[in-house]
Coordinates of C-alpha atoms and ligand atoms in Angstrom, one line a residue:
M1 CA 0.0 0.0 0.0
A2 CA 1.4 3.4 -1.0
P3 CA 2.1 5.8 2.0
T4 CA -0.6 8.5 2.2
S5 CA 0.0 11.9 3.7
N6 CA -1.3 15.3 3.4
I7 CA 2.1 16.6 2.3
L8 CA 2.6 15.8 -1.4
R9 CA 6.2 15.7 -2.4
V10 CA 7.0 16.1 -6.1
V11 CA 10.5 15.0 -7.3
H12 CA 11.4 16.5 -10.7
L13 CA 14.0 15.0 -12.9
N14 CA 15.8 17.1 -15.6
P15 CA 18.9 16.0 -17.5
S16 CA 20.4 19.5 -18.1
G17 CA 21.8 22.3 -15.7
Q18 CA 21.8 24.9 -18.5
L19 CA 19.2 27.5 -19.1
G20 CA 17.5 26.5 -22.4
G21 CA 13.9 26.8 -23.1
A22 CA 12.9 23.6 -21.3
E23 CA 14.6 24.9 -18.2
T24 CA 13.1 28.4 -18.3
S25 CA 9.8 26.8 -18.7
L26 CA 10.5 24.7 -15.6
L27 CA 11.4 27.9 -13.5
T28 CA 7.8 28.9 -13.8
L29 CA 6.4 25.4 -13.6
L30 CA 8.3 24.5 -10.3
T31 CA 7.5 27.9 -8.8
S32 CA 3.9 27.3 -9.5
I33 CA 4.0 23.9 -8.0
R34 CA 5.5 25.0 -4.8
E35 CA 3.1 28.0 -4.5
A36 CA 0.3 25.4 -4.9
G37 CA 1.5 23.8 -1.6
F38 CA 3.5 21.0 -2.8
E39 CA 7.0 20.1 -1.6
V40 CA 9.4 20.2 -4.5
A41 CA 12.8 18.7 -5.1
L42 CA 14.7 18.7 -8.2
I43 CA 17.4 16.2 -9.5
L44 CA 19.6 17.4 -12.2
G45 CA 21.8 15.3 -14.5
E46 CA 24.2 18.2 -14.7
D47 CA 25.3 21.1 -12.6
G48 CA 25.0 24.7 -14.1
P49 CA 23.2 28.0 -14.0
F50 CA 19.8 26.4 -13.8
R51 CA 20.7 24.9 -10.4
E52 CA 21.7 28.4 -9.0
R53 CA 18.4 29.8 -10.3
M54 CA 16.3 27.1 -8.6
E55 CA 18.1 27.4 -5.4
R56 CA 17.7 31.1 -5.5
L57 CA 13.9 30.3 -5.6
G58 CA 14.3 28.2 -2.5
I59 CA 13.9 24.8 -4.3
A60 CA 16.1 21.9 -3.2
V61 CA 18.4 20.8 -5.9
H62 CA 20.4 17.6 -6.1
V63 CA 22.9 17.3 -8.8
L64 CA 23.5 13.6 -9.9
P65 CA 25.8 14.1 -13.0
L66 CA 24.9 12.0 -16.0
P67 CA 28.1 10.1 -17.2
E68 CA 29.5 11.7 -20.4
G69 CA 28.6 8.7 -22.5
L70 CA 25.0 9.1 -21.4
A71 CA 24.8 12.9 -21.6
R72 CA 26.0 12.8 -25.2
L73 CA 23.7 10.2 -26.3
G74 CA 20.8 11.2 -28.5
D75 CA 19.4 10.9 -32.0
S76 CA 21.6 13.7 -33.4
A77 CA 24.7 11.8 -31.9
L78 CA 23.6 8.7 -33.8
S79 CA 22.6 10.3 -37.1
G80 CA 24.9 9.8 -40.1
R81 CA 26.7 6.8 -38.5
G82 CA 26.9 3.3 -39.8
R83 CA 24.8 0.5 -38.4
L84 CA 27.6 -1.0 -36.4
A85 CA 28.7 2.3 -34.9
R86 CA 25.0 3.1 -33.9
V87 CA 24.7 -0.3 -32.1
A88 CA 28.1 0.3 -30.3
V89 CA 27.0 3.8 -29.1
L90 CA 23.7 2.3 -28.0
I91 CA 25.3 -0.5 -26.0
S92 CA 27.7 1.9 -24.3
G93 CA 24.7 4.2 -23.6
V94 CA 22.9 1.2 -21.8
L95 CA 26.0 0.2 -19.9
W96 CA 26.3 3.8 -18.6
A97 CA 22.6 4.0 -17.8
I98 CA 22.4 0.8 -15.7
P99 CA 24.7 2.1 -12.8
Y100 CA 23.1 5.6 -13.1
G101 CA 19.8 4.3 -12.9
W102 CA 20.7 2.5 -9.5
K103 CA 22.1 5.9 -8.1
L104 CA 19.0 7.7 -9.4
A105 CA 16.7 5.1 -7.8
S106 CA 18.4 5.5 -4.3
A107 CA 18.3 9.3 -4.6
I108 CA 14.6 9.2 -5.3
R109 CA 13.9 6.8 -2.5
R110 CA 15.6 9.1 -0.1
L111 CA 13.3 11.9 -1.1
R112 CA 10.1 9.8 -0.6
P113 CA 8.1 11.3 -3.4
S114 CA 4.4 11.0 -3.9
L115 CA 4.8 11.7 -7.6
I116 CA 7.7 11.9 -10.1
H117 CA 7.7 14.4 -12.9
T118 CA 10.2 14.2 -15.7
T119 CA 11.4 16.5 -18.4
G120 CA 14.0 15.5 -21.2
F121 CA 13.8 12.2 -23.0
K122 CA 16.7 10.7 -21.0
M123 CA 14.9 11.4 -17.6
H124 CA 11.7 10.1 -18.9
I125 CA 13.4 6.7 -19.5
L126 CA 15.7 6.8 -16.4
G127 CA 12.7 7.9 -14.2
A128 CA 10.7 4.9 -15.4
W129 CA 13.7 2.5 -14.4
A130 CA 14.3 4.3 -11.1
K131 CA 10.8 5.1 -9.7
P132 CA 9.3 3.2 -6.8
A133 CA 6.6 0.8 -8.2
S134 CA 3.6 2.7 -6.8
T135 CA 4.6 6.2 -7.5
P136 CA 3.0 7.9 -10.4
L137 CA 5.3 9.1 -13.2
L138 CA 4.4 12.2 -15.3
W139 CA 6.3 12.7 -18.5
H140 CA 6.4 16.3 -19.6
L141 CA 7.0 16.2 -23.3
Q142 CA 8.5 19.3 -24.7
D143 CA 9.7 18.0 -28.1
Y144 CA 8.3 15.9 -30.9
V145 CA 8.8 12.4 -30.4
G146 CA 8.0 11.4 -33.9
K147 CA 11.2 13.0 -35.2
R148 CA 13.6 11.0 -33.1
P149 CA 13.8 7.3 -34.0
L150 CA 15.9 6.3 -31.0
M151 CA 13.8 8.2 -28.4
R152 CA 10.6 7.2 -30.0
G153 CA 11.4 3.5 -29.7
L154 CA 12.6 3.9 -26.1
L155 CA 9.6 5.8 -25.1
A156 CA 7.2 3.5 -26.7
W157 CA 8.9 0.7 -24.7
H158 CA 8.7 2.4 -21.4
R159 CA 5.3 4.1 -21.7
R160 CA 3.5 1.6 -19.6
F161 CA 5.5 3.1 -16.6
C162 CA 4.0 6.6 -17.3
S163 CA 0.8 7.5 -15.7
L164 CA 0.1 10.7 -17.6
A165 CA 1.9 12.6 -20.3
I166 CA 1.8 16.4 -20.5
A167 CA 2.5 18.2 -23.7
N168 CA 3.7 21.8 -24.1
S169 CA 1.4 22.5 -27.1
R170 CA -1.5 20.8 -28.9
S171 CA 0.9 20.2 -31.8
V172 CA 3.2 18.0 -29.4
A173 CA 0.1 16.3 -28.0
L174 CA -1.0 15.3 -31.5
D175 CA 2.4 14.0 -32.2
L176 CA 2.3 11.8 -29.2
E177 CA -1.1 10.6 -29.8
R178 CA -0.1 9.6 -33.4
Q179 CA 2.7 7.5 -31.8
W180 CA 0.9 6.1 -28.9
G181 CA -2.8 6.1 -29.5
S182 CA -4.6 6.8 -26.1
R183 CA -2.2 5.3 -23.6
P184 CA -0.9 7.0 -21.6
Q185 CA -3.4 9.8 -21.7
V186 CA -1.9 13.1 -23.0
V187 CA -3.0 16.6 -21.7
T188 CA -1.8 19.8 -23.1
L189 CA -0.5 22.4 -20.7
P190 CA 1.1 25.4 -22.5
N191 CA 4.1 27.0 -20.9
T192 CA 3.9 30.3 -19.0
V193 CA 6.1 33.3 -18.1
D194 CA 6.4 35.4 -15.0
V195 CA 4.8 38.6 -16.4
D196 CA 6.4 40.7 -13.7
V197 CA 9.9 39.5 -14.7
F198 CA 9.3 39.6 -18.4
A199 CA 7.7 43.1 -18.3
P200 CA 8.0 45.9 -20.7
H201 CA 9.6 48.2 -18.2
G202 CA 12.9 47.2 -16.3
P203 CA 16.7 47.1 -16.7
R204 CA 18.1 46.9 -20.3
L205 CA 21.5 45.4 -21.1
D206 CA 24.0 47.2 -23.3
L207 CA 24.0 44.7 -26.0
D208 CA 26.7 46.6 -28.1
K209 CA 29.1 46.4 -25.2
L210 CA 28.4 42.7 -24.6
A211 CA 29.0 42.0 -28.3
N212 CA 32.3 44.2 -28.3
L213 CA 30.7 46.6 -30.9
P214 CA 30.9 50.3 -30.9
P215 CA 27.7 52.1 -29.7
A216 CA 25.1 51.9 -32.6
P217 CA 24.0 55.4 -33.9
P218 CA 20.7 56.9 -32.5
G219 CA 17.7 55.7 -34.4
T220 CA 19.2 52.2 -34.9
V221 CA 16.6 49.4 -34.6
R222 CA 17.7 46.5 -32.6
I223 CA 16.9 43.0 -33.8
G224 CA 17.6 39.8 -31.8
L225 CA 17.6 36.1 -32.1
L226 CA 17.8 34.7 -28.6
G227 CA 18.1 30.9 -28.0
T228 CA 20.4 28.0 -27.9
F229 CA 22.6 27.1 -30.8
A230 CA 20.7 24.1 -31.8
R231 CA 20.9 23.8 -35.6
W232 CA 17.2 23.9 -36.2
K233 CA 16.9 27.3 -34.4
G234 CA 17.7 28.8 -37.7
H235 CA 20.6 31.1 -37.0
H236 CA 21.8 30.6 -40.7
V237 CA 18.5 31.7 -41.9
F238 CA 18.4 34.7 -39.7
L239 CA 21.9 35.6 -41.0
R240 CA 21.0 35.2 -44.6
A241 CA 17.8 37.3 -44.1
L242 CA 20.0 40.1 -42.7
S243 CA 22.3 39.9 -45.7
L244 CA 19.2 40.5 -47.9
L245 CA 18.3 43.8 -46.2
P246 CA 19.0 47.2 -47.9
A247 CA 22.5 48.6 -46.9
D248 CA 21.0 51.8 -45.6
L249 CA 18.4 50.2 -43.4
P250 CA 19.1 51.5 -39.8
F251 CA 19.4 48.1 -37.9
R252 CA 21.8 46.1 -35.8
A253 CA 21.2 42.5 -35.2
Y254 CA 22.3 40.4 -32.1
I255 CA 22.7 36.7 -31.7
I256 CA 22.1 36.1 -28.0
G257 CA 23.0 32.6 -26.5
G258 CA 25.4 29.9 -27.1
P259 CA 25.9 26.2 -27.6
I260 CA 24.9 25.1 -24.1
Y261 CA 23.9 21.4 -24.5
R262 CA 26.1 18.3 -24.5
T263 CA 24.2 16.1 -27.0
G264 CA 26.8 15.6 -29.8
G265 CA 26.5 17.0 -33.2
S266 CA 23.3 19.0 -32.7
Q267 CA 24.6 22.6 -32.4
F268 CA 26.2 25.5 -34.2
T269 CA 29.6 26.7 -32.9
F270 CA 30.6 30.4 -32.6
D271 CA 33.2 29.8 -35.1
E272 CA 30.7 28.5 -37.6
L273 CA 28.3 31.4 -37.3
N274 CA 31.1 33.9 -37.2
A275 CA 32.3 32.5 -40.6
E276 CA 28.8 32.9 -41.9
V277 CA 28.8 36.5 -40.8
K278 CA 32.0 37.1 -42.7
R279 CA 31.0 35.2 -45.8
L280 CA 27.8 37.2 -46.0
G281 CA 29.7 40.5 -45.5
L282 CA 27.6 41.4 -42.5
G283 CA 30.5 43.0 -40.6
D284 CA 29.5 44.9 -37.4
R285 CA 25.7 44.9 -38.4
V286 CA 25.7 41.6 -36.3
G287 CA 27.1 41.0 -32.8
F288 CA 27.3 37.9 -30.5
T289 CA 26.6 38.5 -26.9
G290 CA 27.3 35.0 -25.7
F291 CA 24.9 33.3 -23.2
I292 CA 23.0 35.7 -20.9
G293 CA 21.2 34.4 -17.7
Q294 CA 18.9 37.4 -17.4
S295 CA 17.2 37.1 -20.7
A296 CA 14.4 39.7 -19.8
D297 CA 17.0 42.3 -19.5
A298 CA 18.3 41.2 -23.0
L299 CA 14.9 41.2 -24.7
R300 CA 13.9 44.6 -23.3
A301 CA 17.0 46.1 -25.0
L302 CA 15.7 44.9 -28.5
D303 CA 13.1 46.3 -30.7
V304 CA 12.3 43.3 -32.7
V305 CA 12.6 39.7 -31.4
V306 CA 13.1 37.0 -34.2
H307 CA 12.2 33.3 -34.0
C308 CA 13.2 31.6 -37.0
S309 CA 13.4 27.7 -36.3
T310 CA 13.6 25.9 -39.4
E311 CA 11.5 22.9 -38.1
P312 CA 8.2 23.2 -36.3
E313 CA 8.9 24.5 -32.9
P314 CA 7.2 22.6 -30.2
F315 CA 6.4 25.7 -28.1
G316 CA 8.9 28.5 -28.2
M317 CA 9.6 30.1 -24.9
V318 CA 11.3 33.2 -26.5
I319 CA 8.1 34.0 -28.3
I320 CA 6.0 34.5 -25.0
E321 CA 9.0 36.0 -23.3
G322 CA 9.4 38.7 -26.1
M323 CA 5.6 39.3 -26.2
S324 CA 5.5 39.6 -22.5
C325 CA 8.2 42.4 -22.7
G326 CA 6.0 44.2 -25.2
K327 CA 8.2 43.5 -28.1
A328 CA 7.3 43.1 -31.8
V329 CA 8.0 39.2 -32.4
I330 CA 8.5 37.6 -35.8
V331 CA 7.6 33.9 -35.7
S332 CA 8.3 30.9 -37.8
R333 CA 4.9 29.7 -38.6
A334 CA 4.8 25.9 -37.6
G335 CA 4.1 23.6 -34.8
G336 CA 3.2 24.9 -31.3
A337 CA 4.7 28.4 -32.1
A338 CA 2.0 28.9 -34.6
E339 CA -0.7 28.1 -31.9
I340 CA 0.6 31.1 -29.7
I341 CA 0.3 34.0 -32.2
E342 CA -2.2 35.6 -34.5
D343 CA -0.3 36.9 -37.6
G344 CA -0.6 40.5 -38.1
V345 CA -2.4 41.1 -34.8
D346 CA 0.1 40.2 -32.1
A347 CA 3.1 39.1 -34.0
L348 CA 4.3 38.7 -37.6
C349 CA 4.9 35.4 -39.3
H350 CA 7.2 33.9 -41.9
T351 CA 7.4 30.4 -43.4
P352 CA 10.1 28.3 -41.6
G353 CA 13.4 28.5 -43.5
D354 CA 12.3 31.2 -45.9
A355 CA 15.0 33.9 -45.6
E356 CA 13.4 36.2 -48.1
E357 CA 10.2 36.2 -46.3
L358 CA 11.9 36.8 -43.0
A359 CA 13.8 39.6 -44.5
A360 CA 10.6 41.3 -45.7
Q361 CA 9.1 41.0 -42.3
I362 CA 12.2 42.4 -40.6
E363 CA 12.3 45.3 -43.0
R364 CA 8.7 46.1 -42.5
L365 CA 9.2 46.4 -38.7
V366 CA 12.4 48.3 -39.0
R367 CA 10.6 50.9 -41.1
D368 CA 7.4 51.2 -39.2
E369 CA 7.7 52.0 -35.5
D370 CA 3.8 52.2 -35.0
L371 CA 3.5 48.6 -36.2
R372 CA 6.2 47.6 -33.7
L373 CA 4.4 49.2 -30.8
R374 CA 1.0 47.9 -31.8
L375 CA 2.2 44.3 -32.1
G376 CA 4.1 44.7 -28.9
A377 CA 1.1 46.0 -26.8
A378 CA -1.2 43.2 -28.4
G379 CA 1.4 40.6 -27.6
R380 CA 1.7 41.7 -24.0
C381 CA -2.2 41.5 -23.6
K382 CA -2.2 38.0 -25.1
V383 CA 0.4 36.8 -22.7
E384 CA -1.3 38.3 -19.6
A385 CA -4.6 36.6 -20.7
R386 CA -3.1 33.2 -21.7
Y387 CA 0.4 32.5 -20.7
A388 CA 0.9 34.2 -17.4
R389 CA 2.3 32.0 -14.7
S390 CA -0.6 32.7 -12.3
L391 CA -2.7 30.7 -14.8
L392 CA -0.7 27.5 -14.4
Q393 CA -1.0 26.8 -10.6
R394 CA -4.6 25.4 -10.5
E395 CA -4.2 23.4 -13.5
I396 CA -1.0 21.6 -12.5
A397 CA -2.3 21.2 -8.9
S398 CA -5.4 19.4 -10.1
L399 CA -3.4 17.1 -12.4
Y400 CA -1.1 16.2 -9.4
E401 CA -3.8 15.6 -7.1
Q402 CA -5.7 13.3 -9.5
Q403 CA -2.6 11.2 -10.0
C404 CA -1.8 11.0 -6.2
L405 CA -5.5 10.0 -5.4
Q406 CA -5.3 7.3 -8.0
S407 CA -2.1 5.9 -6.8
G408 CA -3.2 6.2 -3.0
H409 CA -0.6 8.8 -2.2
L410 CA -3.5 11.3 -1.3
T411 CA -6.6 10.4 0.6
P412 CA -9.8 11.9 -0.8
S413 CA -10.4 13.9 2.4
V414 CA -7.3 16.1 1.7
A415 CA -7.5 16.4 -2.1
G416 CA -8.3 19.9 -3.2
G417 CA -5.7 21.4 -0.7
A418 CA -2.2 20.0 -0.7
E419 CA -1.2 21.6 2.7
Ligands
LIG1 C1 11.9 22.6 -25.7 C2 11.2 23.0 -27.0 C3 10.8 24.4 -27.1 C4 10.0 24.8 -25.8 C5 10.6 24.4 -24.5 C6 9.8 24.4 -23.4 O1 13.1 23.2 -25.6 O2 12.0 22.7 -28.1 O3 10.0 24.6 -28.2 O4 9.7 26.1 -25.8 O5 11.2 23.0 -24.5 O6 8.7 23.8 -23.4

C-alpha cells in the first residue's frame, strides 16, 4: 500500500543544468507547484546556472551528474553513423545508464516522492527505471517524439510506466497521440512566463558592449535572435535574411545565446556562425553577446525579437517572453509556435526556413515604429490573458492531485488542498 500523507512531495528530474527553453519553462512550473502547496525537489543530470536559479527560488536541488557517454547520447549523436557504430553507441549508453539508474533510484527513495515529474527524453526513461513501483510518473514532453527514432522507440517501450503525459502544445500532443494512441493519456499544458519579470519596463542590457561593438548610432533598430545554438533554431536563416536587407536600413542584429547542450552534433559553434557573418559580408551589423542568464534584460534592449526555427517549434519560450516584454516578435509559422500567435495582430510570421520572407518582415518592422508598438502591446495583452504563470497553478495542482489520489498517495479527504 502506498504511503498516504497530506504533504505531497514532487520530485522533478531534468537532464540539463543549463538554461535553455525547457529549463526556463521549468522555472515557472516548479515555482507554481511550490506555491500550490507541494514540496518540490529537483534532481539534475548536470550542474550549471539552472541549479543556481532554482536554489535562489528556494527549491532543493540535487545534482547527480549523468556520465559523459549518457549525456552525449541522443538521436543527433547517432545520425550519419553506420549501423555497427550506432549499435556500439547504444550498447555503451545502456552500460552507462544501468549504474546511473541505480544511483538515481536510491536518490529518489531518499526523497520519498508522492509523484515523479520528468522533463527531457533521457529522464523519462531513467525515471521509469528508477521510480518506486507505486509512485506515479508524469512525462512532460517538450519536443516532438516522432522525429527522433531512438527516443521514439525507447519511450514506446517504457510508456507503460508513465501515468500521464503532459505536452507543451497541442501540436506536441497530436504527435504523441499519433505514436501512442490513447495510452498513456496526454494533456496539453502550454508554458507560461512570469509577467512581472518579463515586463516592458525594467533594466536593459548594453548589447553593443556585450558584443564588443561600438555604440550603434541613435535611431538604430535592434533585432535579436535569442536562443540555444541548436541547428534547427535557424541562425543561418537569420543571417541570410539580414544579408538581404538594404544597406541603408538602420538596424543592428544580435545573436544572444550559445551552444549550451552536451548532446553531440546538434549545435552550431561560434566559429561556424562567425564564418557565416564574414561570408555574407555582415561585418558589425551583427554582434554575438554569448549566453545571458537574465534574458528579460536582453529582450528589453531589443526592438524586434526574431524566432526563425527551421523545423516546427514545439512551443517556443522566447516567443511568449518577447511578447510579455511588449516587443514585436517575428515567428516561424509552424508547430506549437503557430498556436501562440495571430499573424498581423500580435506578431508577424514567416514560413520556416524562408530567408526572403523573413527579411521582408524584418524590413517592415524596422521601417514602421507604430506597427512595432501595436504588435508589442497586443502581444503583452495576449500573454497576460493566456500565458501568465498565475494561470498554471490551479491546472498543475489538479493534475497532480488526480494522480496522487489514483495511486493512493493522497486520501480523498485532503484532495483539493495539498497543505
Ligand atoms: C523545448 C522545445 C521548445 C519549448 C521548450 C519549453 O526546448 O524545443 O520549443 O519552448 O522546450 O517547453
